[in-house]
Every structure is written in C-alpha cells, then in structure tokens.
Tab-separated table of C-alpha atoms and ligand atoms in Angstrom:
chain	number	residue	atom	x	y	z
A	20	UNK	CA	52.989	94.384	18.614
A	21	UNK	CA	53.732	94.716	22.141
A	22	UNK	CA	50.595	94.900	24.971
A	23	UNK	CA	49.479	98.383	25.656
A	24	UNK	CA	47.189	100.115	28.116
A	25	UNK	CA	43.617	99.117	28.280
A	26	UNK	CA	43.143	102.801	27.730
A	27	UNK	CA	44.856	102.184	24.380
A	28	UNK	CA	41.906	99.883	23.319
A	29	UNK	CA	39.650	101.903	21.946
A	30	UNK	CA	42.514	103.517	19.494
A	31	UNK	CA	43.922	100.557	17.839
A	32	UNK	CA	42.225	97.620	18.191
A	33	UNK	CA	43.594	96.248	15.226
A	34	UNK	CA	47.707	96.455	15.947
A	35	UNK	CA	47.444	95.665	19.692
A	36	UNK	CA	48.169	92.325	21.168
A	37	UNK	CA	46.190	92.514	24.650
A	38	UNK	CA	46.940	90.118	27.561
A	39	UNK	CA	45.758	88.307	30.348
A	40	UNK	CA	47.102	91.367	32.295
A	41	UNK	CA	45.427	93.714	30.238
A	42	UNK	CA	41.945	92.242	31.164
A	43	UNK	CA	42.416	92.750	34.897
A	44	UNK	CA	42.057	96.064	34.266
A	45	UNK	CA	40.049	96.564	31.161
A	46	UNK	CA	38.277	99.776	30.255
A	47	UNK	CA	36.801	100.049	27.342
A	48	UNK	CA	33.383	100.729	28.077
A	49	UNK	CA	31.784	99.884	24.951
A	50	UNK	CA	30.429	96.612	23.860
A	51	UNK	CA	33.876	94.141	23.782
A	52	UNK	CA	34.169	91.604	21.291
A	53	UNK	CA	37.840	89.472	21.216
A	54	UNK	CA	39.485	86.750	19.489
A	55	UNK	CA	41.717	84.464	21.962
A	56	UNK	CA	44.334	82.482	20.516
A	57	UNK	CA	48.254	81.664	20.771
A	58	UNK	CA	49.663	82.695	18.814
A	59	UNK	CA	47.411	85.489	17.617
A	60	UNK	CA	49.885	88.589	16.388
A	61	UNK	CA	48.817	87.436	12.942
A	62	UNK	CA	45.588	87.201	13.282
A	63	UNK	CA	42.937	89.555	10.699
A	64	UNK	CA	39.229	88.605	12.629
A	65	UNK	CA	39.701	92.465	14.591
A	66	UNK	CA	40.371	93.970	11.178
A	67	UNK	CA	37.469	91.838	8.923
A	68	UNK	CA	34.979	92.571	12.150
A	69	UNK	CA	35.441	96.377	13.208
A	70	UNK	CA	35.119	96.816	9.252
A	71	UNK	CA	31.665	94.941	9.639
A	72	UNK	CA	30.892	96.658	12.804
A	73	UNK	CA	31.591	100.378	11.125
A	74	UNK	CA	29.150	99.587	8.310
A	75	UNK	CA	26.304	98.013	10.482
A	76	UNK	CA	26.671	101.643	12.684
A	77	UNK	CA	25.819	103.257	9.570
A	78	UNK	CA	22.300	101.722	9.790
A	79	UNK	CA	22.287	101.067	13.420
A	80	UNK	CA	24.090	103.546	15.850
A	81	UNK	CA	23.836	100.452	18.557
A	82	UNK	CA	26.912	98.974	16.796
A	83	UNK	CA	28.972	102.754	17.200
A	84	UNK	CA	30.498	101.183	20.703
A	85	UNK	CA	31.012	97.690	19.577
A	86	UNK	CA	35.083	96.745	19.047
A	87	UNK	CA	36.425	93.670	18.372
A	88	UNK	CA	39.970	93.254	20.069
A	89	UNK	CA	42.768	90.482	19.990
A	90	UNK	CA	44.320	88.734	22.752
A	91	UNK	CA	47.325	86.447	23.197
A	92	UNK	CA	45.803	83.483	25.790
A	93	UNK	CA	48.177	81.011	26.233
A	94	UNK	CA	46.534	77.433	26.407
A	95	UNK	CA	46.451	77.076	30.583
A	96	UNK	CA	45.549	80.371	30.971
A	97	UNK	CA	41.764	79.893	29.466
A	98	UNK	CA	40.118	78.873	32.897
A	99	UNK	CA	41.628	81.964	34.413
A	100	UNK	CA	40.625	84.275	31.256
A	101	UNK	CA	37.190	83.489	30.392
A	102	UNK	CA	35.696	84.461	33.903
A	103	UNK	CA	37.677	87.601	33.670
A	104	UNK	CA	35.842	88.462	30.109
A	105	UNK	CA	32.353	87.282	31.798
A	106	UNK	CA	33.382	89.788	34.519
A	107	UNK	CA	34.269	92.664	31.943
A	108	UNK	CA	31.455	92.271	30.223
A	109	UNK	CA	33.221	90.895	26.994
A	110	UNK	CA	29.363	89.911	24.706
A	111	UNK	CA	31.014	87.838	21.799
A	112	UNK	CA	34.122	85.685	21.937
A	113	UNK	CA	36.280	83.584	19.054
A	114	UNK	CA	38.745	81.180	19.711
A	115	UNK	CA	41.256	80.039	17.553
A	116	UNK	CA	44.444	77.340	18.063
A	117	UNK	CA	44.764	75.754	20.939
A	118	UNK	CA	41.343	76.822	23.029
A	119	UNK	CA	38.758	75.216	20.471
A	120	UNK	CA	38.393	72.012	22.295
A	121	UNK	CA	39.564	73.200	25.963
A	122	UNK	CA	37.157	75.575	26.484
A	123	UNK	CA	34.214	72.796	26.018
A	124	UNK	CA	34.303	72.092	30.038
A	125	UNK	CA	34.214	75.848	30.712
A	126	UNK	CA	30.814	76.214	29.277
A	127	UNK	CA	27.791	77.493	30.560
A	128	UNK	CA	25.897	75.985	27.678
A	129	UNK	CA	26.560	74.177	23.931
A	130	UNK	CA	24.554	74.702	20.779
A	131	UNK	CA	24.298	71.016	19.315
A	132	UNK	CA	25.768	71.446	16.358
A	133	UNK	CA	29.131	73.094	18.351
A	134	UNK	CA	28.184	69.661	20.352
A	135	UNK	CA	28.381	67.675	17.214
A	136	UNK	CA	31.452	68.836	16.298
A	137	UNK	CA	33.563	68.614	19.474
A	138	UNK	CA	34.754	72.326	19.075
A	139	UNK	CA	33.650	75.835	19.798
A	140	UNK	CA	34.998	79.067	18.190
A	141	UNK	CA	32.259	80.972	18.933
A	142	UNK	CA	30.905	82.000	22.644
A	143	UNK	CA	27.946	84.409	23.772
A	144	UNK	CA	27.534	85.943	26.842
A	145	UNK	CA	24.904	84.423	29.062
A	146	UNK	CA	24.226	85.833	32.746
A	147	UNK	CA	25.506	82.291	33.799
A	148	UNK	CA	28.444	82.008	31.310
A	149	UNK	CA	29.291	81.411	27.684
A	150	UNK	CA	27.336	79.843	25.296
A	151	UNK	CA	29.191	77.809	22.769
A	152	UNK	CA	28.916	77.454	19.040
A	153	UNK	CA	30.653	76.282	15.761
A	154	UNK	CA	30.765	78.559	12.957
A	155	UNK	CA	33.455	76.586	11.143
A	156	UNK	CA	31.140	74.172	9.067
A	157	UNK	CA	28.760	77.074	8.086
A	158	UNK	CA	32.300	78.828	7.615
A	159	UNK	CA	33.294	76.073	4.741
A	160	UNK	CA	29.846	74.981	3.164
A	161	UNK	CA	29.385	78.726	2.664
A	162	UNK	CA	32.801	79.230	1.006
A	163	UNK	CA	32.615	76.345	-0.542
A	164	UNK	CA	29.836	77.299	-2.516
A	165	UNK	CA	30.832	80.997	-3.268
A	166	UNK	CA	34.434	80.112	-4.686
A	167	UNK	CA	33.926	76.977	-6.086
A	168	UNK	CA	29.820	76.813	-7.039
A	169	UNK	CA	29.923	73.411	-4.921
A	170	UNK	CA	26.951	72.386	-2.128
A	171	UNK	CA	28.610	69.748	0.151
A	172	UNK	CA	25.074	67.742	-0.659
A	173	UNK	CA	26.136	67.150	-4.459
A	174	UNK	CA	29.694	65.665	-4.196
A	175	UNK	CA	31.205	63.075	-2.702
A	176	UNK	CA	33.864	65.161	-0.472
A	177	UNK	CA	37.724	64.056	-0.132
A	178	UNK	CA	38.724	65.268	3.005
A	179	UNK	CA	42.178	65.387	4.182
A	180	UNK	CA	43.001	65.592	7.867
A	181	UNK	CA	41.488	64.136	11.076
A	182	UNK	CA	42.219	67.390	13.638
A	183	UNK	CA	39.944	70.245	15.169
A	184	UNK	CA	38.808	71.457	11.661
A	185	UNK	CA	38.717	68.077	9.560
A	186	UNK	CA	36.383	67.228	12.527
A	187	UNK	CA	33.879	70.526	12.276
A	188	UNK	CA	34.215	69.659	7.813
A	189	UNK	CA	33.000	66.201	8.601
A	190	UNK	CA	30.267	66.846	10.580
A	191	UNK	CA	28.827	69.729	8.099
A	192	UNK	CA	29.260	67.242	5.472
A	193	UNK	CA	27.366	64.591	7.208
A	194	UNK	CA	24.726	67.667	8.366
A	195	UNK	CA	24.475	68.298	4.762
A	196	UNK	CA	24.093	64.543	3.750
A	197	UNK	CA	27.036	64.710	1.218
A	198	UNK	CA	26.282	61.319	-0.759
A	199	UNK	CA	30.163	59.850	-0.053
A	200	UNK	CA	32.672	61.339	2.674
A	201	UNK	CA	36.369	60.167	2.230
A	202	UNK	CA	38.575	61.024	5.282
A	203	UNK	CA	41.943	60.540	4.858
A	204	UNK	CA	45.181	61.061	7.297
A	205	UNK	CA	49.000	60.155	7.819
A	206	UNK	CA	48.124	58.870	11.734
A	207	UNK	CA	46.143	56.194	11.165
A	208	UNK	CA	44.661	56.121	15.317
A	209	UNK	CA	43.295	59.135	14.868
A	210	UNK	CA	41.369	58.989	11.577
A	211	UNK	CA	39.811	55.801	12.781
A	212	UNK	CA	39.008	57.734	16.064
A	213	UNK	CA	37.131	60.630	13.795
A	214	UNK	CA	35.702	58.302	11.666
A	215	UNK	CA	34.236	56.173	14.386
A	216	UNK	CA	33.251	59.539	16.420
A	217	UNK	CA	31.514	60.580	13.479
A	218	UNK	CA	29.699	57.787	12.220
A	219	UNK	CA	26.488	58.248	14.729
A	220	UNK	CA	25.667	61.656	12.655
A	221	UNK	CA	25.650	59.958	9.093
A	222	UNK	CA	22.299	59.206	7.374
A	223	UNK	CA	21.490	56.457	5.440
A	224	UNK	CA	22.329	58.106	2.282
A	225	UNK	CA	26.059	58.988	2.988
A	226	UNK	CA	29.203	56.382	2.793
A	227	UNK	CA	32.198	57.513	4.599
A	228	UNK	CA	35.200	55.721	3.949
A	229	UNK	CA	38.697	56.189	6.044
A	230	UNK	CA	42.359	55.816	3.400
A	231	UNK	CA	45.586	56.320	4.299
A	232	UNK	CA	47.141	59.709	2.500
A	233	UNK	CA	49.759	57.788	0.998
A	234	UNK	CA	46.957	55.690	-0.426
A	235	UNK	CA	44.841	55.367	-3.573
A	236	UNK	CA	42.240	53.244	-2.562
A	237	UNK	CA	40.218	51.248	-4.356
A	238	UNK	CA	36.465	52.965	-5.152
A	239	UNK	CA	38.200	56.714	-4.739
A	240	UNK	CA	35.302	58.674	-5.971
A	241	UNK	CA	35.947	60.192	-9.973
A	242	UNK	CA	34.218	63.515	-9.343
A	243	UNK	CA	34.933	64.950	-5.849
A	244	UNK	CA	35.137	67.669	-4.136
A	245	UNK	CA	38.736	68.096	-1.927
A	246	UNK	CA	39.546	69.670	1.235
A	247	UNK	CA	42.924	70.416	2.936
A	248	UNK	CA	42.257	70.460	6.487
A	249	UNK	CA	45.714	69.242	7.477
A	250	UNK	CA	48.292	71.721	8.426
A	251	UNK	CA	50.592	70.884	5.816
A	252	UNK	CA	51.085	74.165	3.553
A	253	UNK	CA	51.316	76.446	6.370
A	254	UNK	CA	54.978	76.678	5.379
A	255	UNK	CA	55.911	77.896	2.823
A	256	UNK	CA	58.234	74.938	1.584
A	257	UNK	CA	55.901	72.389	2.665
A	258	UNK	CA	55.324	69.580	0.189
A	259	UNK	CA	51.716	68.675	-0.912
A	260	UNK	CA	49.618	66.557	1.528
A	261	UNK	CA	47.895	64.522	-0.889
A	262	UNK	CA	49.609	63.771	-4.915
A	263	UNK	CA	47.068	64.372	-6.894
A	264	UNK	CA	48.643	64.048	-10.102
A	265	UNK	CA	47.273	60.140	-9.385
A	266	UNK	CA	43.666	60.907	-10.145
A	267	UNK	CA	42.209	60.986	-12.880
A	268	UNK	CA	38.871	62.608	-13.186
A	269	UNK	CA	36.929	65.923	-12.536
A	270	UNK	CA	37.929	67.087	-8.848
A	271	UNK	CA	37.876	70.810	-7.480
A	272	UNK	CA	40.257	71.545	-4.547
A	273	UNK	CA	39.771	73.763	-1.052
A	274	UNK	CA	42.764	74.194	0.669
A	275	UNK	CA	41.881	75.676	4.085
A	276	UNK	CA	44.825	77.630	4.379
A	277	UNK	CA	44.852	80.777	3.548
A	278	UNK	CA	48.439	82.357	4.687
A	279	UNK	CA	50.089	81.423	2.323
A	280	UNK	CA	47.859	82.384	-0.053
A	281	UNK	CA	48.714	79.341	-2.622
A	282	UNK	CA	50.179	76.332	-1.163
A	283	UNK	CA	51.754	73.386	-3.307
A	284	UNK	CA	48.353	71.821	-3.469
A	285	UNK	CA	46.707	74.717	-4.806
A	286	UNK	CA	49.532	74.563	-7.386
A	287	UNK	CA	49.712	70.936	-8.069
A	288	UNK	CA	45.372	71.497	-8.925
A	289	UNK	CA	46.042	75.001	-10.496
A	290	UNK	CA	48.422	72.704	-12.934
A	291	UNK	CA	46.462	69.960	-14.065
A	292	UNK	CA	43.561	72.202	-14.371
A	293	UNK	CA	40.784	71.896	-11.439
A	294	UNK	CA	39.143	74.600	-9.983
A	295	UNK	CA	41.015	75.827	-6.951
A	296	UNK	CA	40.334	77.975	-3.500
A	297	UNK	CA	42.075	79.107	-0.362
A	298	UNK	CA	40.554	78.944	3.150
A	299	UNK	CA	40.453	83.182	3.235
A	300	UNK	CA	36.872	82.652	2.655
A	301	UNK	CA	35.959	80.341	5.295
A	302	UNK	CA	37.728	82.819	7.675
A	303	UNK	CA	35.175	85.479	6.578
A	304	UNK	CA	31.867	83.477	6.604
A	305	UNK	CA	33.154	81.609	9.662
A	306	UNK	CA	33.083	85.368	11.060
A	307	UNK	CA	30.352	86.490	9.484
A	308	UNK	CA	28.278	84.241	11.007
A	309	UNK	CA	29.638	84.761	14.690
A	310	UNK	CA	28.733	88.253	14.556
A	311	UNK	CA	25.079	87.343	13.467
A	312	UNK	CA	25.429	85.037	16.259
A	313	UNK	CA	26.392	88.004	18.688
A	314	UNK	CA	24.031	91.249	17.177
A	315	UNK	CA	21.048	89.238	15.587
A	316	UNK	CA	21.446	91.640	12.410
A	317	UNK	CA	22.300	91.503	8.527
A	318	UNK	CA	26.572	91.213	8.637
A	319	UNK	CA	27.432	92.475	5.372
A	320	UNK	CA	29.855	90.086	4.509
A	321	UNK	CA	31.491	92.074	1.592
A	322	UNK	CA	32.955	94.629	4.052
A	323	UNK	CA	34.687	91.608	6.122
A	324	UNK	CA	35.534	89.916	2.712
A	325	UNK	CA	37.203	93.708	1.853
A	326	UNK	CA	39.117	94.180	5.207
A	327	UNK	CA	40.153	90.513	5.021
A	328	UNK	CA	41.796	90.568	1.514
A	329	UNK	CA	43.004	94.185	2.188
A	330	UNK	CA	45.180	92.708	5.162
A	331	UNK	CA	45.635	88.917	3.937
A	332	UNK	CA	47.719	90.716	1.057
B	410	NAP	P1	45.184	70.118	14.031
B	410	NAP	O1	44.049	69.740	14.909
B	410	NAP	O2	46.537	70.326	14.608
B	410	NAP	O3	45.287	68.968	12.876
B	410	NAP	C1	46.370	68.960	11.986
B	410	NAP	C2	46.139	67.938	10.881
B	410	NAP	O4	47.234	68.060	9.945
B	410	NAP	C3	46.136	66.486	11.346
B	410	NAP	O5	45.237	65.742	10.573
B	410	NAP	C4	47.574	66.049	11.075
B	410	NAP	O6	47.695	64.675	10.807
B	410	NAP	C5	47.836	66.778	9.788
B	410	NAP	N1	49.269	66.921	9.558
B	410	NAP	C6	50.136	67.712	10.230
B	410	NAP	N2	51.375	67.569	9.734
B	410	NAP	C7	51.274	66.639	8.724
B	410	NAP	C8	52.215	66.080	7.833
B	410	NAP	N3	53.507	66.435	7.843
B	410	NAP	N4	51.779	65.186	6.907
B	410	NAP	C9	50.475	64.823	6.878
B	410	NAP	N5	49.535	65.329	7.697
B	410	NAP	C10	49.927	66.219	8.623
B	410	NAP	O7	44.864	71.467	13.226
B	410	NAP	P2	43.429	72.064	12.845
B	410	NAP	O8	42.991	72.999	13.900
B	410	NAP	O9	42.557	70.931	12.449
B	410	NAP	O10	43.778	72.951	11.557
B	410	NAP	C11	44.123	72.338	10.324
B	410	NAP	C12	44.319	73.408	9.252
B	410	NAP	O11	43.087	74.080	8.979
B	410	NAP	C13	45.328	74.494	9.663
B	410	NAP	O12	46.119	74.782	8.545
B	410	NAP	C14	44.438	75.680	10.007
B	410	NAP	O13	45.113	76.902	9.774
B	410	NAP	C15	43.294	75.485	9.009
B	410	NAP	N6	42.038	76.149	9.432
B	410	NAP	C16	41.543	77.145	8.649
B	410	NAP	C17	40.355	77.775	9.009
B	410	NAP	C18	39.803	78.864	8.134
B	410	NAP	O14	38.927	79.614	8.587
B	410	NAP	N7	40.248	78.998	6.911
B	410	NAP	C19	39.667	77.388	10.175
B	410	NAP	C20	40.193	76.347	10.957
B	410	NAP	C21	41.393	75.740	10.572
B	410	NAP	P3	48.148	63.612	11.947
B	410	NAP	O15	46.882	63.220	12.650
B	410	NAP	O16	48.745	62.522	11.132
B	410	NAP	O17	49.138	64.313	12.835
C-alpha cells in the first residue's frame, strides 16, 4: 500500500494510499472524490463508492469520470491539504479519525445539522471553500432501521460513549425526538460535557439521562434500543463496554463497529437472545448519503452495501 504516481490514480483507486505529496501534483482529470483520514490503509469508502459511481454511469454517463480516491492526512497536515483539494478541483470530500472536528474552522460554510453535531464528514466544493455536513446520524437512524426494524422516535435509546460519533447519535436521536436518551461513559467530564452540549436540541418530549458504564441506574429503561459508540471492540480481545447480562427486559443492540465484524457485545446480546447489528451498515448509508450530497441523484445503495460486504469479509 505504498503512495504511487498521481498518474497511477485513475488505475487503482482502490489499493493506493495517496499523500499530501501526491496532491501537489495531482492529475486525474476527472471529477475527484477522496476520503482523508489517518490511518486510512484500511479503509473500504473508495471500494463501496466507485461501485456506486459505476452503476449510476450506467444511467448517467456524467458519473463515467467520477473516482473516489483515499488519502493518508495526518492530523496537522489538514490546513495545508484542504486548499490543495479546493485547488485540484477535488468536488466531494469524507473525513474520517482525527479531521472530523478540526476541519470545522477550515470551513467555508456548515449545514446546521453538521452544526448541531460538532462534526463534519462530509464537504462540497463551493467556489469559496468547503461546505460541511454530517452524514453520520442519517448514517445510523437509517441502519438502524434496516437491520434492526427500529425508528430512533419509538425507543428510548441506550447510548454508550460520549466521543465524535456518540455526539452525531445523540443529536439524531434528539432530531428524531426519541422519547428517553440514556448516555452513558467511563470519563465522567466528558459525558456531562455532551450531555450539557446537547441538552439545547431536546424537545419537550425527550428525557436524557447521563450513568456511569459501570452503573445500573435506577429508572434504566426495560425496552431500549443500544448503541456502542465507544471504541471498545475494535480489538479483537477487548472486553464488553457495557454487561448486559444485568438487564432484564426486551433490548436490541447496535454496535458501531464493524471490523471486527462481531465484538464481545454483539456476543454477550447474540447469547441472551436480542436482536443484534454491526456498524457495516452505517458505513454504507453514512456514504450513501454523501454521494447524494455530492451528485444530487438516486445512490443505489445495494451496490455500496455489495462492495462493502465483498471487502469487509
Ligand atoms: P472517540 O471520539 O475517540 O470516542 C471514543 C469513546 O470510546 C469515548 O466515549 C471513550 O470513553 C470510549 N472508550 C475508549 N476506550 C474505552 C474503554 N477502555 N472503556 C470504556 N470506554 C472507552 O471515537 P469516535 O470517533 O466517537 O468513534 C467511536 C466508535 O465508533 C469507533 O469504534 C468508530 O470506529 C465507530 N464509528 C463507526 C462509524 C460507522 O460508520 N460504522 C462511524 C463513526 C464511528 P472516555 O470518554 O471514557 O475516554
């Protein structure tokens, strides 16, 4: 996976790590799409998106000269990157760990919702700069629905984590006026930080409540919906972040993790019987929806679902 020639871009967009470097020079001299990250080797958005891209040229022979391309940004290098992409002509841009948050000051402009939810992973060209957006929440209510036959509206929602993505989660529920939101996370500074961030987007018909993981509190919902947005279960041998052999009740678990495919929550719930998914479909409607973002057509989401469980494993 080492950086090629720009000239090597249009050939493998899927196996080639670009660079900073690799910008300076860029040639491709179709439409540009790229995911920015660090690490980002692993990452399957240029896969799940050229496969989306190849079907939409079937109907559309605009889309022939779109590619979507990956590129290893480390996290100072973003102010020096993204004018480089404005320069090249780069349309649609992801970001994924560590530029979510940083790029915010970068910004030409900020859909509200992206506002809402202190992150963007989503940026359109402008003539001025990038726009911003959030495709995270629409990412997991969407999911959420498909795999598990859940609306965030209908359930009170368990949600475990206070980062970047337990932070876009909580403001979709909140958007969708799920009737009780229970955030829980091991640092206790920074889940009262979300849950006071957060509070000014809750209507009158939501509840949140803030618990310590280690916790059972009193009240804990008896039908819930759960979501893993810690990072706990990215290793393999990582323990569960939340026991829930404790509960007793109807609860369905989504573990936002999706490499590995099962973590030891997904087993603990497969176990004692609840309905279980992993975050690989979040990844594609999160996706999905940037490209709609970025060509204003139908995505067909199957193809992206395809290419994304083809290289997932
Ligand atoms: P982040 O900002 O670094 O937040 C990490 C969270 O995990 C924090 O709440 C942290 O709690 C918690 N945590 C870490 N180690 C822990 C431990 N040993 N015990 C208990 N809690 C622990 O990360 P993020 O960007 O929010 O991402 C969180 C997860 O969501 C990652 O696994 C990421 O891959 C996944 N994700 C998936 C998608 C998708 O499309 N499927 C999209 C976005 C993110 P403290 O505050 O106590 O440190």
């Amino acid at each position: 996976m080492n950086s090629k020639p720009p000239t090597a871009a249009t050939q493998n967009p899927e196996q080639t790590v670009f660079t900073l470097e690799d910008l300076t020079t860029w040639k491709y001299e179709g439409v540009s799409l790229a995911v920015l990250g660090h690490p980002v080797a692993h990452s399957i958005s240029p896969a799940m998106h050229n496969a989306a891209l190849a079907k939409m040229a079937e109907v559309d022979p605009r889309f022939q000269r779109w590619r979507y391309f990956k590129f290893d940004i480390p996290p100072g290098d973003l102010p020096t990157a993204l004018p480089l992409l404005h320069r090249q002509g780069f349309y649609g841009v992801n970001l994924t760990i560590p530029h979510k948050t940083d790029v915010l000051p970068l910004l030409a402009k900020i859909d509200p919702e992206a506002e809402r939810m202190g992150a963007v992973n989503t940026l359109r060209r402008l003539e001025s700069g990038y726009e911003g957006f959030n495709s995270d929440g629409y990412g997991l209510s969407t999911a959420v629905t498909e795999e598990l036959g859940i609306r965030l509206a209908e359930k009170p929602v368990v949600l475990l984590g206070a980062g970047g993505a337990a932070r876009a989660a909580a403001v979709q529920c909140l958007t969708e006026s799920c009737p009780e939101l229970w955030l829980g996370n091991r640092n206790p500074d920074r889940l009262a930080t979300l849950r006071d961030d957060i509070a000014r987007f809750k209507g009158p018909s939501t509840r949140i409540e803030a618990f310590a993981l280690a916790d059972l509190p009193e009240g804990f919902p008896t039908d819930a919906l759960i979501i893993n947005a810690t990072s706990v279960g990215l290793h393999p041998d990582d323990p569960c972040p939340f026991d829930l052999t404790r509960l007793r009740g109807t609860y369905a678990v989504y573990d936002m993790i999706y490499n590995p495919p099962e973590t030891a929550l997904m087993k603990s719930a497969r176990r004692l019987g609840m309905p279980v998914a992993n975050g690989l479909s979040m990844l594609v409607h999160q996706g999905a929806r940037s490209l709609q973002i970025w060509s204003g057509a139908t995505v067909p989401v199957n193809a992206m679902s395809q290419a994304a469980r083809h290289r997932a494993g």
